[in-house]
XYZ file of C-alpha atoms in Angstrom:
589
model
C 35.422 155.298 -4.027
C 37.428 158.625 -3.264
C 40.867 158.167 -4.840
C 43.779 159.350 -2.749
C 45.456 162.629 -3.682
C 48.458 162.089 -5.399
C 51.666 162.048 -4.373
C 53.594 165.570 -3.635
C 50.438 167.471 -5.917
C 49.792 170.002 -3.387
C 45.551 170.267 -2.905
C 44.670 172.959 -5.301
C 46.475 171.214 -8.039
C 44.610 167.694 -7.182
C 41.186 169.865 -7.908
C 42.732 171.257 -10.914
C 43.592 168.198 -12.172
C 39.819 166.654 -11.910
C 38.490 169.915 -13.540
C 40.786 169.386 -16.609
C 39.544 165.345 -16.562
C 36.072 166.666 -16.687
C 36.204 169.425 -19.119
C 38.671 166.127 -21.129
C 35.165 163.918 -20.507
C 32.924 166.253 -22.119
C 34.780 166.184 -25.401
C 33.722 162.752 -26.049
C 30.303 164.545 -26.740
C 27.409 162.482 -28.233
C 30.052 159.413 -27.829
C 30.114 159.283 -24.313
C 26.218 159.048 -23.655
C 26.630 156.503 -26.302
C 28.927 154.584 -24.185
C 26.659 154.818 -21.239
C 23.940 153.793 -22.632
C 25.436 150.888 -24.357
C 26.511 150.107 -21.055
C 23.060 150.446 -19.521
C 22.061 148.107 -22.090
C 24.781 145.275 -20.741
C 24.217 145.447 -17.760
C 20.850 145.464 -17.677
C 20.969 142.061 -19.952
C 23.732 140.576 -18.061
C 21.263 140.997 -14.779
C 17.989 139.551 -16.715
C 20.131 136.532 -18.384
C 20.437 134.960 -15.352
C 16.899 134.842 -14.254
C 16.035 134.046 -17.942
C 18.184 131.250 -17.404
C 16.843 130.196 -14.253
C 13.231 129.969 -15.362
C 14.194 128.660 -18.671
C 15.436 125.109 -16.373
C 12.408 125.157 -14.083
C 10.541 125.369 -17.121
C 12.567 121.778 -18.118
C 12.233 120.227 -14.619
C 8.420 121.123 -14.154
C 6.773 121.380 -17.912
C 9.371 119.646 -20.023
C 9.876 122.541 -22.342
C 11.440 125.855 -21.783
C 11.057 127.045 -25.437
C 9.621 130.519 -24.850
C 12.216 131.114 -22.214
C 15.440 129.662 -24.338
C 13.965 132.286 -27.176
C 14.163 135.518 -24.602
C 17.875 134.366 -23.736
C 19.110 134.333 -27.640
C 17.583 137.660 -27.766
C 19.568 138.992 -24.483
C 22.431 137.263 -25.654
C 22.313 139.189 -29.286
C 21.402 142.320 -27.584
C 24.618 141.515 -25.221
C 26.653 140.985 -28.189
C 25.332 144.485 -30.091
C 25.694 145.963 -26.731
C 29.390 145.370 -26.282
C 30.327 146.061 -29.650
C 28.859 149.395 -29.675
C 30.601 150.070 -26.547
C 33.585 149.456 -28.321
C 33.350 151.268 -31.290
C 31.985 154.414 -29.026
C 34.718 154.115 -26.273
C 36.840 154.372 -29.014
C 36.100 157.493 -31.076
C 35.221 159.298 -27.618
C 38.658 158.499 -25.917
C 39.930 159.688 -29.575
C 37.937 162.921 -29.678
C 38.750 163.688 -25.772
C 42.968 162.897 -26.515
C 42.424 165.217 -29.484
C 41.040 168.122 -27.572
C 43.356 167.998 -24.737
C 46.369 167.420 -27.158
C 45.161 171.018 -29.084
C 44.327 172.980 -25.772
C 47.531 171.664 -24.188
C 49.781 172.537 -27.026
C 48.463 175.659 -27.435
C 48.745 177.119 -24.145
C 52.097 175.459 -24.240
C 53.151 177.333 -27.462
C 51.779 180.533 -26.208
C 54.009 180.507 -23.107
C 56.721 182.250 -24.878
C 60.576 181.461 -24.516
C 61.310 182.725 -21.176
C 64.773 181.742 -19.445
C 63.350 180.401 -17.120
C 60.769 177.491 -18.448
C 60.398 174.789 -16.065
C 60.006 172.006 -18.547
C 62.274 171.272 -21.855
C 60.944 170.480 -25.352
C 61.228 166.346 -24.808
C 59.632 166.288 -21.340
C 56.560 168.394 -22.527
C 56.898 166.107 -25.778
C 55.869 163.034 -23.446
C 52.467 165.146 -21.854
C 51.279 165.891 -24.841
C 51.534 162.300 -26.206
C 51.643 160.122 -23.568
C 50.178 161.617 -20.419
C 47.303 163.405 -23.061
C 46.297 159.349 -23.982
C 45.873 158.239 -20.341
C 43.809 161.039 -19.704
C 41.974 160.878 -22.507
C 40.337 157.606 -21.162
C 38.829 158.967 -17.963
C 35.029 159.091 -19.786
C 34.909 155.314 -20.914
C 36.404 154.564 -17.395
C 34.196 156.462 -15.584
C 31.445 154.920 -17.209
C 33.005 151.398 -16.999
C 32.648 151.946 -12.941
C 29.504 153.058 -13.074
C 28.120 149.855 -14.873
C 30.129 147.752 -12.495
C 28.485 149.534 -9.438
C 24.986 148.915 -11.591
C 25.841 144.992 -11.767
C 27.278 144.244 -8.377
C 24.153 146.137 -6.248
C 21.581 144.878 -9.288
C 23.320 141.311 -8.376
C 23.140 141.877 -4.924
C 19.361 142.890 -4.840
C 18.796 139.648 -7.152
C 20.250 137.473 -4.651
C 18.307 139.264 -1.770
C 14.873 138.340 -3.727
C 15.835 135.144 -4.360
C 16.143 135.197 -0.647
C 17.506 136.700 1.545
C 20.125 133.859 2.823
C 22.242 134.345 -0.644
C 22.297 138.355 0.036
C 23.606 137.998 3.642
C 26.246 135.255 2.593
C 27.341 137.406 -0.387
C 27.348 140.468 1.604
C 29.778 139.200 4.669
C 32.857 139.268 1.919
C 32.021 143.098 0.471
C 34.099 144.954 3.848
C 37.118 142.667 2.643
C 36.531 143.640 -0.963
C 36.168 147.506 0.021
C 39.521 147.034 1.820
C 41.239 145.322 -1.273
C 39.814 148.525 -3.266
C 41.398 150.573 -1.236
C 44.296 149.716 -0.414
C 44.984 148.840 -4.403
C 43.959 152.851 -4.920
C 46.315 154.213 -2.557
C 49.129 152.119 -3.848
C 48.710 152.563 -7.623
C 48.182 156.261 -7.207
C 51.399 156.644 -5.733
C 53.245 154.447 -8.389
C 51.703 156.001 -11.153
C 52.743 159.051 -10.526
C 56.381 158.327 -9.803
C 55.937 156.277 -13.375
C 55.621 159.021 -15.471
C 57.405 161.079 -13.984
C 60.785 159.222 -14.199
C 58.813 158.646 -17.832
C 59.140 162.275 -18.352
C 62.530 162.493 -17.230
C 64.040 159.725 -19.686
C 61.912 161.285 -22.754
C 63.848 164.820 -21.771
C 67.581 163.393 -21.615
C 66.568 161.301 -24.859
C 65.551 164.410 -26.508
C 68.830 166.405 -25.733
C 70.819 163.860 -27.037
C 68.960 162.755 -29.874
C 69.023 166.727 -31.266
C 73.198 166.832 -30.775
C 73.986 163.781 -32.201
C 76.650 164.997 -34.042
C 78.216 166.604 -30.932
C 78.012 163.535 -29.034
C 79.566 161.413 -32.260
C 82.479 164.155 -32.330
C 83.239 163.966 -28.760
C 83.148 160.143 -29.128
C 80.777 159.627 -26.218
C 78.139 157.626 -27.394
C 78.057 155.269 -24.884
C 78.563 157.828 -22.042
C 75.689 159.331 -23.303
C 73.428 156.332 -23.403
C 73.920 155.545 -20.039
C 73.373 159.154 -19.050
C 69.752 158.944 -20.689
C 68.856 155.535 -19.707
C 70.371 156.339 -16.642
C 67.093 156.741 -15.123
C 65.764 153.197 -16.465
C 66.097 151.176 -13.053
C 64.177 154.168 -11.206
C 61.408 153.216 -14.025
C 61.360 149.522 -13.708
C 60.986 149.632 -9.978
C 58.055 151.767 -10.458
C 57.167 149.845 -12.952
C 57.486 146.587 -11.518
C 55.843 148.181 -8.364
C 52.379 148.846 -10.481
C 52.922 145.345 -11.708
C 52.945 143.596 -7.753
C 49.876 145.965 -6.874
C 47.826 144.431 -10.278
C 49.239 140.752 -9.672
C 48.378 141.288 -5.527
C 44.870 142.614 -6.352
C 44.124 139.871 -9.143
C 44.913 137.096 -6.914
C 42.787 138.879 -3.577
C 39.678 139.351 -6.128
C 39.887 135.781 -7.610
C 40.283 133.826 -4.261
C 37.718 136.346 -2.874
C 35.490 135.713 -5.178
C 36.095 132.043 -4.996
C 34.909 132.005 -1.763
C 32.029 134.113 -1.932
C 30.767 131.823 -4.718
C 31.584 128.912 -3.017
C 29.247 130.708 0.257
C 26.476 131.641 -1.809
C 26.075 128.189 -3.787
C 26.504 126.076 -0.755
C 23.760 128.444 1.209
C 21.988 127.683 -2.205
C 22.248 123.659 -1.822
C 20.962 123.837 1.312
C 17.897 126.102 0.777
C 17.066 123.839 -2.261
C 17.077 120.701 -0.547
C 14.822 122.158 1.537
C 12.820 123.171 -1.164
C 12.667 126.607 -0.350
C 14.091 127.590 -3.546
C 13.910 125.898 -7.146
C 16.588 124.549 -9.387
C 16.716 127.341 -11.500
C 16.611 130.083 -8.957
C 19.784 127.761 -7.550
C 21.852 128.545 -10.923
C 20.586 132.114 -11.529
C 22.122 132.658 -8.076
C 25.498 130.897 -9.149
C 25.118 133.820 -11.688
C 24.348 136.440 -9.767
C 27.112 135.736 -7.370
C 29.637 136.287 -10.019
C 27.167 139.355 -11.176
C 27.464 141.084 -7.857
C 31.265 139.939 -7.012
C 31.772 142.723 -10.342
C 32.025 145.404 -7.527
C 36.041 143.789 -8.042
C 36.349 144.945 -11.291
C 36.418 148.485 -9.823
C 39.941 147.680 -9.072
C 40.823 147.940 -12.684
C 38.942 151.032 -13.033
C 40.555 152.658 -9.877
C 44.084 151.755 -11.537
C 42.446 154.151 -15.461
C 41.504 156.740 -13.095
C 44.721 156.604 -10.961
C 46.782 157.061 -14.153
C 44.808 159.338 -15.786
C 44.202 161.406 -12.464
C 48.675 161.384 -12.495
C 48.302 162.177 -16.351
C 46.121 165.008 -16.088
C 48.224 166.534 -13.229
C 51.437 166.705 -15.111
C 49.608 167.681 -17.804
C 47.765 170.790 -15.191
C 51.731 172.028 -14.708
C 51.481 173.325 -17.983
C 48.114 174.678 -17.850
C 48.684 176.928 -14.790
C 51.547 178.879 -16.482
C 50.618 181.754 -16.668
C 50.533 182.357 -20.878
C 50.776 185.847 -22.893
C 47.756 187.879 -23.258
C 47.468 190.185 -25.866
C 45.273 193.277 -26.658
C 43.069 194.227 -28.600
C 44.468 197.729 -30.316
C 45.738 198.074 -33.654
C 49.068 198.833 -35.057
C 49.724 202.277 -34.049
C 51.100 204.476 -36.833
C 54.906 204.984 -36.995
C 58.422 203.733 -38.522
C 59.596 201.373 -36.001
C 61.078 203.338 -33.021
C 61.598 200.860 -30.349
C 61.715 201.474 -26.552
C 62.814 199.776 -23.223
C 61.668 201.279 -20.025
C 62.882 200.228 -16.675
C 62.816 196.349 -18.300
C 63.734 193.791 -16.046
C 63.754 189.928 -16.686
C 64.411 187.061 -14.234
C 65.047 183.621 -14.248
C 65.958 181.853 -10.909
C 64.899 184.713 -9.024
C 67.970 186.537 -10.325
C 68.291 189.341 -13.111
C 69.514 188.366 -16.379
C 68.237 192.503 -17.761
C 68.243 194.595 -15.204
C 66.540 197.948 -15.415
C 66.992 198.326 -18.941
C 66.369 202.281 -20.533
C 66.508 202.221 -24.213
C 65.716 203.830 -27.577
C 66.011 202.753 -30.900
C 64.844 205.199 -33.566
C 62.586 204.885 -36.487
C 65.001 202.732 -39.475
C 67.906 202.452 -37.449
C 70.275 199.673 -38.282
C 71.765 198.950 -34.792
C 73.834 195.836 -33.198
C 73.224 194.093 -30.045
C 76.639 192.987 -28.480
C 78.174 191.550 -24.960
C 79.877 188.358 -23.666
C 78.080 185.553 -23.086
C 75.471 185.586 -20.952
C 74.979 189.008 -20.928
C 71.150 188.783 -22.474
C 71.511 189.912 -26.270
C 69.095 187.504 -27.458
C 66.506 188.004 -24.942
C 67.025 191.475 -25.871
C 66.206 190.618 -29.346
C 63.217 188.464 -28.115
C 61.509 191.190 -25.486
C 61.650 194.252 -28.891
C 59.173 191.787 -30.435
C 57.575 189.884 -27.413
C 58.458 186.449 -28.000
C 58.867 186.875 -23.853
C 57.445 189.654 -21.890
C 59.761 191.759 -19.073
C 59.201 191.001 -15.083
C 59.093 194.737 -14.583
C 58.896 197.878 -16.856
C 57.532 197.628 -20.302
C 58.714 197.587 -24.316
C 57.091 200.053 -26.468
C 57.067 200.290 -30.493
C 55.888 203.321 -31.782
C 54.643 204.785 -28.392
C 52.608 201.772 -27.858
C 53.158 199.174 -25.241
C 53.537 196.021 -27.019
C 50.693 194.359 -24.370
C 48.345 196.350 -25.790
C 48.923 195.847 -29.353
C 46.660 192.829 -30.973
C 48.871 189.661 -31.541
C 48.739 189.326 -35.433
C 49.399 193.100 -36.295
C 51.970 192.251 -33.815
C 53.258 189.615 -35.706
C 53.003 191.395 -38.790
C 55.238 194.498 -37.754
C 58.173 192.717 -36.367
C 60.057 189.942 -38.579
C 62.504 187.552 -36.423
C 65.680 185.801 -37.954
C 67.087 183.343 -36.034
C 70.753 181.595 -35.595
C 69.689 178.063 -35.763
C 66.219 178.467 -38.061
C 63.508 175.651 -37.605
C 61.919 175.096 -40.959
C 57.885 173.906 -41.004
C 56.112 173.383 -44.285
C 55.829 170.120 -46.809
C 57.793 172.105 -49.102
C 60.687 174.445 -50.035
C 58.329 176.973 -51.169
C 56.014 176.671 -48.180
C 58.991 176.730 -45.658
C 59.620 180.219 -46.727
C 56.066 181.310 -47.172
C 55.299 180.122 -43.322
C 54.225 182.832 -41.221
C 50.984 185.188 -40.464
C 50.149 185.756 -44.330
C 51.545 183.507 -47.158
C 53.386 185.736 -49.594
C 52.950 185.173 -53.381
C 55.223 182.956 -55.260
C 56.953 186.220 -56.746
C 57.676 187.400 -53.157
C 59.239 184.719 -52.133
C 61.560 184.162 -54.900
C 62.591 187.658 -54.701
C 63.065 186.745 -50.797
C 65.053 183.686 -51.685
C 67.753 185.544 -53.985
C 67.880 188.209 -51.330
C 68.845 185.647 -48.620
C 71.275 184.215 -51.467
C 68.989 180.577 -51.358
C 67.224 181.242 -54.792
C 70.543 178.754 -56.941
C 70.984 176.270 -54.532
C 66.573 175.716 -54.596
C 66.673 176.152 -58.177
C 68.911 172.896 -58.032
C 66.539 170.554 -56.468
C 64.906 168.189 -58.134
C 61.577 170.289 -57.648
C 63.059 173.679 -56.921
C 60.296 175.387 -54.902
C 58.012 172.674 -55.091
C 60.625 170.064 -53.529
C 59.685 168.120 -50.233
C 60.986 169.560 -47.395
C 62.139 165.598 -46.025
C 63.522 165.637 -49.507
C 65.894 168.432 -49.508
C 69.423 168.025 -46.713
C 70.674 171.128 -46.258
C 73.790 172.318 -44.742
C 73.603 174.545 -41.793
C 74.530 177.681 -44.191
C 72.053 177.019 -46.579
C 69.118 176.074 -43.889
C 70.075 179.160 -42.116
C 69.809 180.821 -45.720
C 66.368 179.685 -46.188
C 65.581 181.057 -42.179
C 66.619 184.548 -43.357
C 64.585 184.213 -46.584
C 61.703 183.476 -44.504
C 62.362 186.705 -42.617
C 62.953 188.636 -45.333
C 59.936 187.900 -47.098
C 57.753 188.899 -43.852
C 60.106 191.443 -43.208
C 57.345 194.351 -41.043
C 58.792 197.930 -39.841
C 60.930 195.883 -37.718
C 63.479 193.376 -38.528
C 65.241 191.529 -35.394
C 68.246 189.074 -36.819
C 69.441 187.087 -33.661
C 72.982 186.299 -34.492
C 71.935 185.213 -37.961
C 75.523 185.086 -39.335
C 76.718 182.255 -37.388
C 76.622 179.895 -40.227
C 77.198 182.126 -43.162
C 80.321 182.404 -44.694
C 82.181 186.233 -45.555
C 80.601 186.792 -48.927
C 77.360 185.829 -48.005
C 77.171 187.960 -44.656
C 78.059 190.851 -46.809
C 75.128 190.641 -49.508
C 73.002 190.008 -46.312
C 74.556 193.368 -44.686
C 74.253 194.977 -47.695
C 70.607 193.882 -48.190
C 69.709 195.387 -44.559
C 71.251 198.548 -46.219
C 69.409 198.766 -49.056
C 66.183 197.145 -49.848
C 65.625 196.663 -46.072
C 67.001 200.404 -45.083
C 63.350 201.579 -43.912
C 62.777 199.240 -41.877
C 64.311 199.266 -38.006
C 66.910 196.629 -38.207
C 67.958 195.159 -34.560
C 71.119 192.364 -35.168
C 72.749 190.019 -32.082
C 76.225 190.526 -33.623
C 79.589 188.473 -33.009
C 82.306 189.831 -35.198
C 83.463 193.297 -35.593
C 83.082 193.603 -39.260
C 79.473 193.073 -39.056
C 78.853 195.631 -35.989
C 80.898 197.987 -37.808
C 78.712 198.918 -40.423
C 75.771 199.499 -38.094
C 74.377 202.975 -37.521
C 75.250 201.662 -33.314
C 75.580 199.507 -30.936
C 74.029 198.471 -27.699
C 76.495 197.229 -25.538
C 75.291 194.879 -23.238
C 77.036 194.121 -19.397
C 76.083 192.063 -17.108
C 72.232 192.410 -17.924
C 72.238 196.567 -18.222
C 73.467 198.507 -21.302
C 77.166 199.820 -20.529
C 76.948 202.201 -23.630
C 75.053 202.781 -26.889
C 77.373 204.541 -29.772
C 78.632 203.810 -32.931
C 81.453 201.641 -33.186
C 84.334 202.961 -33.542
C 83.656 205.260 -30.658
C 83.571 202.029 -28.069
C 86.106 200.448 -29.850
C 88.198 203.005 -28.154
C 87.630 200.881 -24.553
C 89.639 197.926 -24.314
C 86.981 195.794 -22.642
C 84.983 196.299 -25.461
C 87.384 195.243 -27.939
C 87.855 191.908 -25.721
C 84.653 190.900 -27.388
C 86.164 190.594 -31.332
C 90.087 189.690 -30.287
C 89.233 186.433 -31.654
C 87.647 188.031 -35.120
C 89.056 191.501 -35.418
C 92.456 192.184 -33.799
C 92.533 195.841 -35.403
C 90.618 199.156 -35.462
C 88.182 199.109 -38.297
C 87.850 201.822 -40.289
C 85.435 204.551 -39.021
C 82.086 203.950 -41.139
C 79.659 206.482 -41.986
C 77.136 206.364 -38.698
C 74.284 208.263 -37.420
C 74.418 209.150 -33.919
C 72.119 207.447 -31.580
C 71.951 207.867 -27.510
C 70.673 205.313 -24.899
C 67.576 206.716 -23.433
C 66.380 208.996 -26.132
């Protein structure tokens, strides 16, 4: 039966979509010919039982005994029973193995996407594909399989009835168009509603996700239930859809039962009359009762139409991901250098509009130099392109000479260190939460990493210290920000990029971080999103950042002689600074 193509999926993306749920099948592995054969097995039982059956009461009616015959049917009925539980147990572990794979390939292509501006799906919407949509998918093979055995039973029940004789095959037969159209009809409409399912699904899980992560926001604003109905806004969309899928299954259920009803009722009654004309035998009379209901199984592909339908609407949503285009890396080693950084002609756009526009920069070996602008002006995409967390549109970022493209990913990795304003911490401990990265430091490393980022007392506190549970351990946002920068530091490469870092820290702590970049972080090239003008004023410069291009590059106190510079720190830093010690650096070379 050729399933419609869903809704809105333009063609190429329908094709893509059944490549993914084969490439999904095949992961089942030895499990899925398991399942097929344990459903060869069934079905070929479930067609012999009947005629079995049958000859087991002529063998009553004529011979008074039907011993041999009763023994054959407790062995099909134990090789049923071994049969379906096998079928079970292998449906199971290959839909695991198959949601497992797709789950891994999924997330990984979805992790290597980067963190462009302008990624079409947020973290709670791609959330629900990988755990919901990845599960319907998962159970194409079993399904697949579960129509094939129901096309082997309903033609192997059909051809029974036709050698019973022929009568029972042409009164079973004249129902089949109707049953085709019921088929039909229930794929075209469950397609449709399966896909606007999980796609108001998705929706929900997004606006749930948002809200769930600024809790506190929404508890300080006093908008909680504002913000419940925003996210369950959505909730009558689902239920229609919902409730939709539900009228299609309930309309189908009832068309199959009275259908087959009445073919049963046509095939006995055809079967009456041929055996009171003794042209069949008692027992060939109840095998065909049997094989009526054997044959009417071509109905139960209206359950495996509505698997396929939702996988098929799974896998596409799941396809969107796929076809984004992730970063490639090279192959070439870490070239030999310091750090120098350079921008040529970058440009990077989201919406089809610029956010950096033709971007020219250099930023020499072990320079310590600031990143500012208004907001909006690109800083910390700035920060991510130097160590290709997202790659330009146009033009290209260089470290050392060498394009970063070409560069493999974990020397990559291992040369530039990020710091970031609102750390994520992974790891089932303290200890491991700073050691997470390419290579796992030694525990001497990352203590000395810990008192650098001024988080080696408040650890040392914990019930465990380093060895504490990570669940175990609230933190403040200054002291999880802390452990972020420990992380960096203790991964720290010939590049250091601190995205706005200080947000959370108080005074005394920014300035043992400042003066760590100074001194036991001074050879490295140190590239920090800055806010307030006593942090940018001990930088060696400052790239000042417009409207997506660099208005100037120069120390400090030189652009703190433009007023619309200073507009950036009235709020922190109504005076001149002082005029540090700098070293000179130009924009372009």
């Amino acid at each position: 039966m050729r399933l419609r193509k869903q809704e809105g999926a333009p063609r190429h993306a329908y094709h893509a979509a059944d490549r993914l749920l084969v490439q999904t099948s095949r992961q089942g592995g030895a499990w899925v010919i398991v399942v097929a054969l344990a459903a060869i097995v069934t079905s070929g039982v479930s067609l012999t039982f009947p005629a079995v059956l049958g000859h087991a009461v002529d063998g009553v009616v004529s011979e008074g005994s039907a011993g041999r015959w009763l023994a054959w049917a407790a062995g099909l009925v134990a090789l049923l029973v071994i049969g379906s539980a096998l079928d079970v147990l292998a449906s199971g572990a290959a839909i695991a193995r198959s949601t497992a794979w797709l789950r891994r390939t999924v997330l990984r292509h979805a992790l290597a996407l980067g963190t462009r501006p302008d990624t079409p799906l947020g973290p709670g919407e791609t959330a629900t594909r990988l755990v919901a949509n990845a599960s319907e998918a998962g159970r194409v093979a079993p399904a697949i399989v579960g129509a094939g055995s129901s096309l082997i039973m309903g033609l192997g029940g059909t051809v029974a009835l036709a050698l019973i004789d022929p009568l029972l095959c042409a009164a079973f037969l004249a129902g089949i168009p109707v049953l085709l159209l019921i088929v039909r009809a229930f794929a075209r409409d469950a397609s449709t509603l399966a896909t606007r399912y999980l796609t108001v699904q998705g929706r929900i899980a997004e606006r749930l996700s948002g809200a769930i992560s600024g809790a506190r926001t929404i508890a300080a604003a006093g908008t909680l239930q504002r913000e419940v109905d925003r996210s369950l806004a959505p909730l009558p969309e689902l239920r229609r859809h919902g409730m939709g899928l539900w009228r299609v299954n309930m309309r189908v259920t009832t068309q199959d039962a009275l259908l087959v009803v009445m073919l049963e009722i046509a095939v006995i009654g055809v079967a009456g009359v041929l055996l009171a004309r003794g042209q069949i035998s008692a027992g060939e009379m109840l095998a065909a009762a049997q094989y009526v209901l054997l044959a009417s199984s071509l109905n139960a592909l209206t359950g495996v139409v509505s698997q396929i339908t939702t996988a098929r609407a799974a896998a596409q949503r799941l396809v969107e991901i796929l076809e984004q285009a992730p970063m490639q890396y090279g192959a070439g080693p870490l070239p030999a250098g310091r750090g120098r950084l350079e921008l040529r002609g970058v440009t990077v756009r989201s919406g089809g509009k610029p956010v950096l526009d033709g971007v020219d920069l250099v930023v020499p070996a072990g320079a310590l130099v600031a990143v500012v602008g208004s907001s909006g002006s690109g800083k910390s995409l700035l920060a991510a392109l130097v160590g290709r967390l997202v790659d330009p549109d146009e033009g290209d970022v260089l470290l050392d000479g060498t394009p970063l493209r070409e560069i493999d990913h974990h020397e990559l990795r291992r040369a530039i260190g990020y710091g970031f304003a609102r750390p994520a911490l992974f790891g089932d401990t303290v200890g491991e939460a700073i050691a997470f990265g390419h290579d796992a430091p030694p525990d001497d490393q990352l203590e000395e990493a810990a008192r650098a980022a001024r988080a080696d007392d408040f650890i040392r506190l914990l019930p465990e210290g380093y060895a504490t549970p990570l669940a175990q351990a609230p933190m403040s946002g200054g002291e999880t920000q802390r452990m972020g920068l420990a992380r960096t530091f203790a991964h720290a490469g010939r590049v250091l990029v601190l995205d706005d870092v200080a947000a959370s820290l108080d005074t005394v702590t920014e300035h043992h971080i400042s003066r760590v970049l100074t001194g036991a972080l001074g050879d490295r090239t140190r590239l920090v999103v800055g806010h307030r003008a006593s942090t940018v004023a001990r930088m060696d410069a400052v790239i000042w950042l417009d409207g997506g291009r660099v208005r100037a590059m120069a120390p400090h106190h030189e652009l703190w002689q433009n007023p619309d510079y200073r507009v950036l720190f009235e709020a922190d830093e109504p005076t001149a600074p002082a005029t540090p010690t700098v070293v000179s650096i130009g924009a372009g070379g």
